[in-house]
Tab-separated table of C-alpha atoms in Angstrom:
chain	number	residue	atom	x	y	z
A	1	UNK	CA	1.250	-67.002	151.775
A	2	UNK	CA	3.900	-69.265	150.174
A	3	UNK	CA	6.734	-67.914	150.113
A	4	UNK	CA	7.257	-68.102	145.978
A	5	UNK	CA	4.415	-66.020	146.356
A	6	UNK	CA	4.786	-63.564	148.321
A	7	UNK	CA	8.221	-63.024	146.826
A	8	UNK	CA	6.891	-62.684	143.264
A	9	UNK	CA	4.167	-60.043	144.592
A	10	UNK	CA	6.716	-58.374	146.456
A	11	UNK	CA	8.839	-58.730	143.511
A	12	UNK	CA	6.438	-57.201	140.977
A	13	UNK	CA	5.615	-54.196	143.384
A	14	UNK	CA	8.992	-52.990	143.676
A	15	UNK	CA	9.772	-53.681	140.218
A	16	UNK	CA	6.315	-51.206	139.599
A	17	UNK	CA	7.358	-48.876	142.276
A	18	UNK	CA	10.468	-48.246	140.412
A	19	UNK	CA	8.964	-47.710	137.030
A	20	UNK	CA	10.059	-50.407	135.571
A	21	UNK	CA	9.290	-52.959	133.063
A	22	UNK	CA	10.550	-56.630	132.594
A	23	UNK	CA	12.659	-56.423	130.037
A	24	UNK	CA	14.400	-53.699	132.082
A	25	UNK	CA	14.481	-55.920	134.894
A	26	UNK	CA	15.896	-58.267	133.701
A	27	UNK	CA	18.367	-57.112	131.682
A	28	UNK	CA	21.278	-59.222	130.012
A	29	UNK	CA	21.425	-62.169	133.069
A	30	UNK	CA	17.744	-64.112	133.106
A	31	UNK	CA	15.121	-63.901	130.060
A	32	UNK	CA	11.758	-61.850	130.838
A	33	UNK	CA	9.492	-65.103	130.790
A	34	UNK	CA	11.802	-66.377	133.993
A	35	UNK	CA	10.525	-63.116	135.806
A	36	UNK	CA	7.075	-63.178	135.041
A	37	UNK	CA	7.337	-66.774	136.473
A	38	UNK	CA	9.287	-64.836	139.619
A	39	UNK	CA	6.311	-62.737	139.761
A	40	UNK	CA	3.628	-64.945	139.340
A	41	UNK	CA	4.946	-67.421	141.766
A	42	UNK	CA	5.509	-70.198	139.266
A	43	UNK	CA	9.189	-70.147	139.710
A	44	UNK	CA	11.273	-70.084	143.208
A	45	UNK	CA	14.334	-67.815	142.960
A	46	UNK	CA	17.890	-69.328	143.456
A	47	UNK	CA	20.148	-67.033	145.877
A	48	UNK	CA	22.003	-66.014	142.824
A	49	UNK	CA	18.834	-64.362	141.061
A	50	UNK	CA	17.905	-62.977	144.729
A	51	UNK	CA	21.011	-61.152	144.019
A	52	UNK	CA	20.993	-59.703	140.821
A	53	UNK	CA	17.932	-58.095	141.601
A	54	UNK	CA	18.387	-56.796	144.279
A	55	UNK	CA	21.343	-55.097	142.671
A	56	UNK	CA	19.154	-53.977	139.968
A	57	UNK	CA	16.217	-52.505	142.076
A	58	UNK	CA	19.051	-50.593	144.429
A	59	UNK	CA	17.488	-52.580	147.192
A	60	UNK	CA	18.858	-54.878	150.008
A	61	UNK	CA	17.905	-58.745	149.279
A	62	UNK	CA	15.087	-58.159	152.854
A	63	UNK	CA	13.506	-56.249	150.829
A	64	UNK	CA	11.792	-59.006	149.180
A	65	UNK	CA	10.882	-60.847	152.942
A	66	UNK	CA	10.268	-57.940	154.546
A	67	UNK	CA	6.904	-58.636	156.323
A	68	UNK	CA	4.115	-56.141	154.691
A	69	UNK	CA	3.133	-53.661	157.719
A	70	UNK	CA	0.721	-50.798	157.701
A	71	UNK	CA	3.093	-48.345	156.244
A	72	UNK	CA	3.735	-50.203	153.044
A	73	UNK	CA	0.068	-50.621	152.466
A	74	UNK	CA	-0.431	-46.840	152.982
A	75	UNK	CA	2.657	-45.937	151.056
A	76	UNK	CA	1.334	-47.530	147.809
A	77	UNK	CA	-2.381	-46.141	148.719
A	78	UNK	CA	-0.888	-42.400	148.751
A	79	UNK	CA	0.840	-43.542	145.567
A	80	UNK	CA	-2.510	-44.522	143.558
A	81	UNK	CA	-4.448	-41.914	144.573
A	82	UNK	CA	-2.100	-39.299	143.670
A	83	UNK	CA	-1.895	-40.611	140.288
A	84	UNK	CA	-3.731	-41.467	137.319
A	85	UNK	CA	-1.147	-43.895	135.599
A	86	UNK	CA	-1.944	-47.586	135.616
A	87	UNK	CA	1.650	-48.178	137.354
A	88	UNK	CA	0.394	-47.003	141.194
A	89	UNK	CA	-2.594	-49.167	141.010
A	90	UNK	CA	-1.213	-52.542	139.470
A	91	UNK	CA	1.179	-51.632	142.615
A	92	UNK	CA	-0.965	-51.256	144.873
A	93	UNK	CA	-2.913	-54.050	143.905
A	94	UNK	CA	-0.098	-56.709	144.547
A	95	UNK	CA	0.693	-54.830	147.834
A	96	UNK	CA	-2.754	-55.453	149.034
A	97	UNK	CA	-2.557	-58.844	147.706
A	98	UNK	CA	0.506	-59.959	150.105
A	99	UNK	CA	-0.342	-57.268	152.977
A	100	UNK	CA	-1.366	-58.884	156.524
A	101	UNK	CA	-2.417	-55.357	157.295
A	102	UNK	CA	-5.824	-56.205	159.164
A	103	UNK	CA	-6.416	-52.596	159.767
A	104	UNK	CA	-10.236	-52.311	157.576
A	105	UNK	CA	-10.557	-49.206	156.683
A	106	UNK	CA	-7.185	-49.023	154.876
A	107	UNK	CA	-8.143	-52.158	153.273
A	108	UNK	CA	-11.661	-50.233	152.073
A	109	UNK	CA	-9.425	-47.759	150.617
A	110	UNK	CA	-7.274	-49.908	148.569
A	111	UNK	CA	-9.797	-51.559	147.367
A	112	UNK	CA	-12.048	-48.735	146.171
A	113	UNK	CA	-8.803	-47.480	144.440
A	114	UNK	CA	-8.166	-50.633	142.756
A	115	UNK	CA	-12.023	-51.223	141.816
A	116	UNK	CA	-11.907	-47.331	140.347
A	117	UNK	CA	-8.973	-48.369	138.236
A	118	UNK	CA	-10.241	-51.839	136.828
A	119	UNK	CA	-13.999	-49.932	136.003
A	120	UNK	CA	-11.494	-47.771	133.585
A	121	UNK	CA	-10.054	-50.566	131.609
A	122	UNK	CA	-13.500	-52.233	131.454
A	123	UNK	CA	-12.094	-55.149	133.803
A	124	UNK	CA	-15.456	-56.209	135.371
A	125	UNK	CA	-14.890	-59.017	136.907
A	126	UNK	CA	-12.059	-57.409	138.758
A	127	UNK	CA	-14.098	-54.690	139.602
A	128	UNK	CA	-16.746	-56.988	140.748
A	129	UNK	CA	-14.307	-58.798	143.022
A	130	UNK	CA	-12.525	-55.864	144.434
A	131	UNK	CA	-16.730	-54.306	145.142
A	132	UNK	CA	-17.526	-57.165	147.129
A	133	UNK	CA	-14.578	-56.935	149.382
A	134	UNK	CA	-15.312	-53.649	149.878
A	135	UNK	CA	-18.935	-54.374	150.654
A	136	UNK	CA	-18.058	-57.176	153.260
A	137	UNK	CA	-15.656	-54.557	155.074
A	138	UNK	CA	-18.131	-51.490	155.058
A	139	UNK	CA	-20.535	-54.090	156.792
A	140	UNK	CA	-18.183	-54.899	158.859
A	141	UNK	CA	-17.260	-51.728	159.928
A	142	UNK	CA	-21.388	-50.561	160.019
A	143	UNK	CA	-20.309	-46.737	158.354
A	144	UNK	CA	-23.299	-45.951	156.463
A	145	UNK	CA	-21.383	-43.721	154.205
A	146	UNK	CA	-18.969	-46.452	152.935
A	147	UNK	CA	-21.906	-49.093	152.561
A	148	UNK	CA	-23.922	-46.978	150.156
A	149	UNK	CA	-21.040	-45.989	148.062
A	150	UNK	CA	-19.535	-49.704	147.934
A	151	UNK	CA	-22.816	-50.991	147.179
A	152	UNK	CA	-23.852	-48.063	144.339
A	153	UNK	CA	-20.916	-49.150	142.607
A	154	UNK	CA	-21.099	-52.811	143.288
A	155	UNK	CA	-24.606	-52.242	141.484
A	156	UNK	CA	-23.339	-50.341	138.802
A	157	UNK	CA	-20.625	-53.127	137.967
A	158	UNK	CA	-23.313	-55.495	137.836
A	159	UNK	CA	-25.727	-53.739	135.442
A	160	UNK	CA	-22.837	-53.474	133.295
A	161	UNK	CA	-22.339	-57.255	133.203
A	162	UNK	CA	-26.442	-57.760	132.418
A	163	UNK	CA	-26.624	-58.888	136.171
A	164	UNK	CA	-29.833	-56.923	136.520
A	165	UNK	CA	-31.788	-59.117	139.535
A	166	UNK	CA	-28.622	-58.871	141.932
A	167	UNK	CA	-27.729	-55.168	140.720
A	168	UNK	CA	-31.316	-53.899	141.380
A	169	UNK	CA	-31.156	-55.811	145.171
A	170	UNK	CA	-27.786	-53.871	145.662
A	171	UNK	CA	-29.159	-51.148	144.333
A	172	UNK	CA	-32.074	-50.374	146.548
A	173	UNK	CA	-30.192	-50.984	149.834
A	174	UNK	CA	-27.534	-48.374	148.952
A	175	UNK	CA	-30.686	-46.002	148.567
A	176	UNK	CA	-32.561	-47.059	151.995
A	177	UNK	CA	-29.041	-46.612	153.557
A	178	UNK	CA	-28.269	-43.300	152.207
A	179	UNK	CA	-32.113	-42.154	153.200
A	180	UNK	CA	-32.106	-43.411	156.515
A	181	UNK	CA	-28.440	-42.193	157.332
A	182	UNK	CA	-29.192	-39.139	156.170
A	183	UNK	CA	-26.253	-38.740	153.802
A	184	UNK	CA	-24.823	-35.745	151.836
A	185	UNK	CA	-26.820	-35.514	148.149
A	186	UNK	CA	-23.373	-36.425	146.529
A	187	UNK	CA	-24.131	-40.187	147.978
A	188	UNK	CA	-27.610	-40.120	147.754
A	189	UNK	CA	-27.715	-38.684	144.131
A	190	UNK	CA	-25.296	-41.218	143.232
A	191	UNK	CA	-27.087	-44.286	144.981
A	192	UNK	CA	-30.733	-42.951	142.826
A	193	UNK	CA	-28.478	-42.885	140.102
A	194	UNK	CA	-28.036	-46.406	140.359
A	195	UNK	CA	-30.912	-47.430	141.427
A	196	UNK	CA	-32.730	-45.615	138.071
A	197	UNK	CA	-30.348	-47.427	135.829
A	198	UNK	CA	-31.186	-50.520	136.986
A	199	UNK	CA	-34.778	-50.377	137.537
A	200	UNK	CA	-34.771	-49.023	133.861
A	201	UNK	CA	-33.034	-52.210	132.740
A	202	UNK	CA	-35.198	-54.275	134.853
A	203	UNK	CA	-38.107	-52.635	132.874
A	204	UNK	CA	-39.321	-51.603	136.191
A	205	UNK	CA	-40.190	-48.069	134.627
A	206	UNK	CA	-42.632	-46.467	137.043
A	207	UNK	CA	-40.312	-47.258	139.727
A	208	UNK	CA	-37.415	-45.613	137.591
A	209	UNK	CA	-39.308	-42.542	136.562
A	210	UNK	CA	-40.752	-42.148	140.057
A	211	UNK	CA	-37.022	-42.331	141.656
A	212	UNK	CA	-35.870	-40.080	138.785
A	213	UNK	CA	-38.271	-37.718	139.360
A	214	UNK	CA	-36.835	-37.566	143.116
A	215	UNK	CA	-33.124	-37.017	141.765
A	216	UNK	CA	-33.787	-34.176	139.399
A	217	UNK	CA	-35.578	-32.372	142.578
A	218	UNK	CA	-32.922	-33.140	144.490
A	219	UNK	CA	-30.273	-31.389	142.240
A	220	UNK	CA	-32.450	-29.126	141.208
A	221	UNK	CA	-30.258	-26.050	142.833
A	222	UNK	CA	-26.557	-27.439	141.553
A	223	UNK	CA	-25.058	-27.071	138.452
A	224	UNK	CA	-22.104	-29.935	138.715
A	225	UNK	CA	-21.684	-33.539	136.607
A	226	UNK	CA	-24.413	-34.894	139.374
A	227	UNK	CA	-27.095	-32.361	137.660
A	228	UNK	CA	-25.959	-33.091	134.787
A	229	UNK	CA	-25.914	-37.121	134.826
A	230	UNK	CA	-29.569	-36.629	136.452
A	231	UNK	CA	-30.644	-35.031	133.714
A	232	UNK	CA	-29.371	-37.393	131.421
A	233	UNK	CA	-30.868	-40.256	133.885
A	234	UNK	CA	-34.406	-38.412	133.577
A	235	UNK	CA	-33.497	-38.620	129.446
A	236	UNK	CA	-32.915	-42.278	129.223
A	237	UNK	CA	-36.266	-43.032	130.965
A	238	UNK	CA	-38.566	-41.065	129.561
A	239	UNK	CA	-36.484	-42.461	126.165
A	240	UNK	CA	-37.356	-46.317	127.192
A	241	UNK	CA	-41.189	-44.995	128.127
A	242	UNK	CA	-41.667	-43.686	124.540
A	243	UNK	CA	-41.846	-40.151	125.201
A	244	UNK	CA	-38.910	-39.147	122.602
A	245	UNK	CA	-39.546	-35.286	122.853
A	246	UNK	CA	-39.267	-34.919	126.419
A	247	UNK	CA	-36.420	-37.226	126.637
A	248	UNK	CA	-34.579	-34.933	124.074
A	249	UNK	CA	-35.031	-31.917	126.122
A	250	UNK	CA	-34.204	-33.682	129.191
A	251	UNK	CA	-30.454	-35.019	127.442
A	252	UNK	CA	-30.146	-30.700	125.854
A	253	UNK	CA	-31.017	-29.645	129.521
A	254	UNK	CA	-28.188	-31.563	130.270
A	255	UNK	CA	-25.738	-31.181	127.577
A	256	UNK	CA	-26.279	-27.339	128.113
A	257	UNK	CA	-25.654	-27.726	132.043
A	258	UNK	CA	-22.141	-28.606	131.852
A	259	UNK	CA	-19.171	-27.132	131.002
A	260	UNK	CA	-16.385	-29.103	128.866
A	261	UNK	CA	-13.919	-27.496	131.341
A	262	UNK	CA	-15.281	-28.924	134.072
A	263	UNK	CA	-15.835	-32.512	133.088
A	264	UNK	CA	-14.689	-32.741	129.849
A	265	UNK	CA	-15.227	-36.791	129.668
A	266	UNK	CA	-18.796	-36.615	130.660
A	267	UNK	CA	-19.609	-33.448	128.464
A	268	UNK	CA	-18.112	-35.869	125.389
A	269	UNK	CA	-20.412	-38.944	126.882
A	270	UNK	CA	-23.651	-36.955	126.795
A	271	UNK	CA	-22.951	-36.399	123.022
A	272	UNK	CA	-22.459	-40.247	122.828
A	273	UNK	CA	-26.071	-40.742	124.699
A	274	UNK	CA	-27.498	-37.562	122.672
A	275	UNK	CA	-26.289	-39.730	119.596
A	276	UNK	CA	-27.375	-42.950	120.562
A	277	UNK	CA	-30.944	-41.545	121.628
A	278	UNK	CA	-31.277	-39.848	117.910
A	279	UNK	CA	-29.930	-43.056	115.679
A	280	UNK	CA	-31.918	-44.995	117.551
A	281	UNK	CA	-35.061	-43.107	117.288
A	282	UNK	CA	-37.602	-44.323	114.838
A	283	UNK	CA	-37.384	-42.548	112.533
A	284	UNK	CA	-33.622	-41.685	113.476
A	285	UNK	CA	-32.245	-38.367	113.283
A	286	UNK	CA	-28.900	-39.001	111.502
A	287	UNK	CA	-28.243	-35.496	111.313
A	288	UNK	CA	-28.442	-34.678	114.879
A	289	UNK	CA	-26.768	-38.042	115.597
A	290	UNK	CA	-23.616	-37.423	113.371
A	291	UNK	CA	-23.418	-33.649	115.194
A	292	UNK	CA	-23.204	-35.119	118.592
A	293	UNK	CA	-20.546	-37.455	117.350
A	294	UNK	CA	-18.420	-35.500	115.264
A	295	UNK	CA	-18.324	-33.543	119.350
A	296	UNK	CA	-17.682	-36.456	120.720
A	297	UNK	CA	-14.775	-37.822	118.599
A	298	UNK	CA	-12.936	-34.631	119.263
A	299	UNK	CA	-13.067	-34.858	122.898
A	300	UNK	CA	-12.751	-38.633	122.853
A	301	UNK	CA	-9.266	-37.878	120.965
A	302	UNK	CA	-7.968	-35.851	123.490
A	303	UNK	CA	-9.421	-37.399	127.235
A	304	UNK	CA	-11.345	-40.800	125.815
A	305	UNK	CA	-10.736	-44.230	127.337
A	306	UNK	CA	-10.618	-47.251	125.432
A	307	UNK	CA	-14.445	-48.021	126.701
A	308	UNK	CA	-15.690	-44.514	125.400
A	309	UNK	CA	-13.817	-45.356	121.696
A	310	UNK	CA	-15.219	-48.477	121.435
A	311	UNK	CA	-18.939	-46.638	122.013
A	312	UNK	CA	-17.896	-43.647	119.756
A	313	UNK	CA	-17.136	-46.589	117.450
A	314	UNK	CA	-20.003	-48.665	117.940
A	315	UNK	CA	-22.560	-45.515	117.264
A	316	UNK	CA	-20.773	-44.659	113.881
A	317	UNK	CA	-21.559	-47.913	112.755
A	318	UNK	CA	-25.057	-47.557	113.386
A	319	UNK	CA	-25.230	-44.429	112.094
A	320	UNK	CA	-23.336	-45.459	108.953
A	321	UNK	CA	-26.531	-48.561	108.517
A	322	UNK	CA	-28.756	-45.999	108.920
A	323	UNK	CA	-27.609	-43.691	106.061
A	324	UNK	CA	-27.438	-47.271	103.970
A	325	UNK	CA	-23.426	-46.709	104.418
A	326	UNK	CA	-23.456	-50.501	104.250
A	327	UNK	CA	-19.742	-51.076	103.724
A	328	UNK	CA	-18.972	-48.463	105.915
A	329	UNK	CA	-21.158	-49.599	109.049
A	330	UNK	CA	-19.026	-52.886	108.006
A	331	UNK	CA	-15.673	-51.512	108.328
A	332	UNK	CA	-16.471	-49.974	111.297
A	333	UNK	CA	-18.102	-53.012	113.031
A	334	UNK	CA	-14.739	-54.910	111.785
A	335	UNK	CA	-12.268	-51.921	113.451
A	336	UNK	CA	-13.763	-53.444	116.976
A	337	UNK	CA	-11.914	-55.602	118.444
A	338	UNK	CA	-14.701	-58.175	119.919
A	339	UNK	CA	-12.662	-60.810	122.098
A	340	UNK	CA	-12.017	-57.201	123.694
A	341	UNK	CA	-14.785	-55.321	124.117
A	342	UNK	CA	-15.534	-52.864	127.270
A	343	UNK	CA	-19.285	-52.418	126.430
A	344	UNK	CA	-22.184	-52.651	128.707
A	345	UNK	CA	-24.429	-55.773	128.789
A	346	UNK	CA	-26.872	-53.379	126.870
A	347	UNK	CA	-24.024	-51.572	124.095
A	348	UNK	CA	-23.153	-55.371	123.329
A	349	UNK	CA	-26.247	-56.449	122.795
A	350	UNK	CA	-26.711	-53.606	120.474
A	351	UNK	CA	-24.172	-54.234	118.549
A	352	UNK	CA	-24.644	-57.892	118.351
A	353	UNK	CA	-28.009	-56.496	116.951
A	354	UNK	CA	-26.668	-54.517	114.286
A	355	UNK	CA	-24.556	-56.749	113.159
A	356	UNK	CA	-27.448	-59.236	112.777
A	357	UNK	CA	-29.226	-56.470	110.771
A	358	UNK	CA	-25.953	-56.305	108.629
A	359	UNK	CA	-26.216	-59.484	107.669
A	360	UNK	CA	-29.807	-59.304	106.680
A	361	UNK	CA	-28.887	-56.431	104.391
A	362	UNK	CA	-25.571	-58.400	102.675
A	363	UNK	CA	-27.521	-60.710	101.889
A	364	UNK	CA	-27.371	-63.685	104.757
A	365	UNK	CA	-31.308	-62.983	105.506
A	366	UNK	CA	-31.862	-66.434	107.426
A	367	UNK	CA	-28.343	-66.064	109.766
A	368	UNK	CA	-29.460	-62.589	110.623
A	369	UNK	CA	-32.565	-63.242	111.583
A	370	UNK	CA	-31.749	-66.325	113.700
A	371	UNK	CA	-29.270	-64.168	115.174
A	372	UNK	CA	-32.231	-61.870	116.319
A	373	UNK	CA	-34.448	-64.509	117.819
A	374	UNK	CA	-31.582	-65.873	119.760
A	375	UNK	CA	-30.573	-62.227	121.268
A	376	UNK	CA	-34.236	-61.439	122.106
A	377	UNK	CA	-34.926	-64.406	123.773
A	378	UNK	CA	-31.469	-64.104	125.571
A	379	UNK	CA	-32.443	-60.520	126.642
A	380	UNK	CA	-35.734	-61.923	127.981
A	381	UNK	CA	-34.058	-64.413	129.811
A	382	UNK	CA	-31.699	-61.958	131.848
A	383	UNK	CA	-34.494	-59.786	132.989
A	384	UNK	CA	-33.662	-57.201	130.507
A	385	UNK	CA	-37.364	-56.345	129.243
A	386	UNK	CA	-37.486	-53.438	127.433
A	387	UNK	CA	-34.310	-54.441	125.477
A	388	UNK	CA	-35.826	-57.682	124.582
A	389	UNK	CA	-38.806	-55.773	123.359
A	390	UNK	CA	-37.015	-53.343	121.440
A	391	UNK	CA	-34.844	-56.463	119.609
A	392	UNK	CA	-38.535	-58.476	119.030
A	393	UNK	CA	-40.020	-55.154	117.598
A	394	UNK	CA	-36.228	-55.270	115.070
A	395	UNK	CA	-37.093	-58.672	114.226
A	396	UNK	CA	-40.803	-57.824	113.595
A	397	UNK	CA	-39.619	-55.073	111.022
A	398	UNK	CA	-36.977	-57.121	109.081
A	399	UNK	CA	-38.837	-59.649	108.592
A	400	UNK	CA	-41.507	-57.273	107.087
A	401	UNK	CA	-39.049	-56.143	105.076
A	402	UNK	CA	-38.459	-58.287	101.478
A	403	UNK	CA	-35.246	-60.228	100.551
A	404	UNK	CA	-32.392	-57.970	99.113
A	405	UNK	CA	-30.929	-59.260	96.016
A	406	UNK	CA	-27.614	-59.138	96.711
C-alpha cells in the first residue's frame, strides 16, 4: 500500500477510534476538506501536519506507520462487535483495509461484521463486496459452518439487488452444505430461508413451497424470530400461489408467535408484511392494512432503521391510493427520498408501480401506462416472474379502466 494511503486509513481509524469528527480534527490549523484528502489518500502530509495531529489524537507521530499486526485487527474487531454505533465498524473497516494480517479467520470475522453493518444502511454493493470475500475465505478455509452462512447472506444481498439467477445458485449450495454437514437448525433454517425467498422470486414456486414446507417442520418445536420468520416465509408463498386465506393465517401464526420484547424490529416488520399482504390483496383490506401499520409506525419510531421507514412509508402510500387518498398517496410518494432508497429489487419495483398508477389517476394516462409496460417487461427480463405477472395483470386493469377527467 502507498504510503499516502495507508497513512490516510490509518489516519481515519484513529481519528474514529477516538470519537472524533473532522471538524474536530482539524481544528483551527488545516481546513476539514485537507483531511478528508489526508484520509482518502489524495493528499501526502508535510512533517508539520504529521505533527499537529499527532498532538491532537494524544498519539506519537509512529502511530500513523506503525505496521498493522494481528492485534490491531482484533482490537477494532472486539470494538465492532461490542457495539452497535456506526463509529466501530467504519473503524474497523479501514483497519481491515490497510491490515497485512493474513491470519483468515480473523479476516472472516471482520468482514461478516462489516457486511452486517453495510446490510443496515442498505449499502448493497458494499455488502455484496464484503460477502464475497467472505465466501472466498470460508472456501478457503473448507468450515462448512462459515460457507453456508457467508453464502445465505451473499444470497440474500443478491435477491435484494433483483440478482435472482446468481442468488438462487448461492442459495442452494448454502442448503446442500448445511444438509450434508449436518449443521445446527439455526444455519440450516436460515440457509431454507434463503433459499425460499429466492426460489419465490425466481417464480420457482413448487420448489419454494416444497422447501418451506421443510422449514416450518423443522421449527416446528421453537418459539424464537426463526419460527417466526418461517412462518412468515410459509405466508409469502402461499401469498404469490394465490391462496390468500392460508397465507393470512400463516403471517397471524406468526405475528402471534413472537413477542415485541424479544425482537421488537421483526415483530414491527411482520406488521409491515401483514400490511403489504392486505393492500395488496385484490380486493385489499385497507382496514386490516392501516391496523398493522399504525403497529408498525410505533415501533418503527422507537427501534426502525432508515430501510424499515422508507417501507413503512412506501405502504402508506399505497394504502392512501387505495382509499382514493390521491394527494395523500402523493405526498407520501414525494416524502421518499428516491436517489436514496434502501428498498428491495421487489419494494422498488412496487413503488415504481404505484407511482405509474398515480399518474394514470392525475391525469397523465399514456406516461403511466408506458411506465407499466416498461417495468413488466423489465421484471420479465430479470427472472422475476411472478412480479412481472402481477405488474402485466396492473396494466391489464388500468387500461380497462376509462380516462379520468382530470
Amino acid at each position: 500500500m502507498p504510503l499516502e494511503t495507508s497513512f490516510g486509513v490509518r489516519l481515519k481509524a484513529l481519528r474514529q477510534k477516538h470519537g472524533l469528527s473532522q471538524a474536530a480534527l482539524a481544528g483551527e490549523e488545516i481546513s476539514t476538506g485537507y483531511l478528508s484528502r489526508l484520509e482518502s489518500g489524495a493528499r501526502q502530509p508535510t512533517e508539520r501536519v504529521i505533527g499537529y495531529l499527532a498532538q491532537r489524537l494524544g498519539v506519537d507521530r509512529s502511530a500513523f506507520f506503525a505496521p498493522h499486526s494481528s492485534g490491531s485487527l482484533s482490537e477494532a474487531v472486539s470494538v465492532a462487535a461490542s457495539t452497535d454505533g456506526e463509529d466501530g465498524a467504519e473503524a474497523l473497516a479501514a483497519e481491515l483495509a490497510a491490515s497485512r494480517n493474513e491470519d483468515p479467520l480473523l479476516r472472516w470475522q471482520a468482514l461478516w461484521l462489516i457486511a452486517r453493518f453495510r446490510h443496515r444502511r442498505g449499502e448493497r454493493a458494499e455488502e455484496r463486496t464484503a460477502l464475497e470475500e467472505a465466501t472466498r475465505i470460508a472456501d478457503g478455509l473448507e468450515l462448512a459452518a462459515l460457507q453456508c452462512r457467508s453464502r445465505t447472506a451473499l444470497a440474500r444481498c443478491l435477491r435484494s439487488s433483483g440478482q435472482v439467477p446468481e442468488a438462487l445458485e448461492l442459495a442452494v449450495s448454502a442448503h446442500q452444505v448445511a444438509k450434508e454437514s449436518g449443521l445446527a437448525v439455526s444455519d440450516t433454517g436460515k440457509a431454507l430461508l434463503t433459499l425460499v425467498s429466492v426460489e419465490a422470486e425466481a417464480g420457482r414456486l413448487p420448489d419454494a413451497r416444497a422447501h418451506v414446507d421443510e422449514l416450518v417442520a423443522l421449527v416446528a418445536d421453537r418459539s424464537d424470530a426463526l419460527r417466526a420468520e418461517a412462518l412468515w416465509s410459509a405466508a409469502t408463498v402461499r401469498s404469490r400461489q394465490g391462496d390468500d386465506d392460508e397465507a393470512r393465517d400463516f403471517l397471524r401464526q406468526a405475528m402471534d408467535s413472537l413477542d415485541s420484547r424479544v425482537d421488537p424490529v421483526l415483530w414491527a416488520r411482520l406488521r409491515l408484511a401483514a400490511a403489504s399482504l392486505y393492500v395488496h390483496a385484490r380486493p385489499a383490506l385497507t382496514e386490516e392494512a392501516r391496523r398493522c401499520l399504525e403497529e408498525a409506525e410505533k415501533a418503527l419510531s422507537l427501534v426502525g432503521t432508515p430501510l424499515q421507514q422508507q417501507e413503512l412509508l412506501t405502504l402508506q402510500a399505497r394504502l392512501a391510493f387505495e382509499e382514493g387518498r390521491l394527494a395523500d398517496a402523493r405526498a407520501a410518494l414525494d416524502r421518499l427520498e428516491t436517489d436514496r432508497l434502501a428498498l428491495s429489487y421487489r419494494d422498488r419495483v412496487r413503488l415504481r408501480t404505484l407511482e405509474s398508477l398515480l399518474l394514470v389517476e392525475e391525469g397523465h394516462r399514456e406516461q403511466g401506462l408506458a411506465q407499466l409496460k416498461k417495468l413488466g417487461e423489465e421484471a420479465h427480463r430479470d427472472a422475476n416472474l411472478d412480479l412481472a405477472a402481477e405488474i402485466w395483470r396492473i396494466l391489464a386493469e388500468a387500461l380497462e379502466k376509462p380516462e379520468r377527467t382530470v
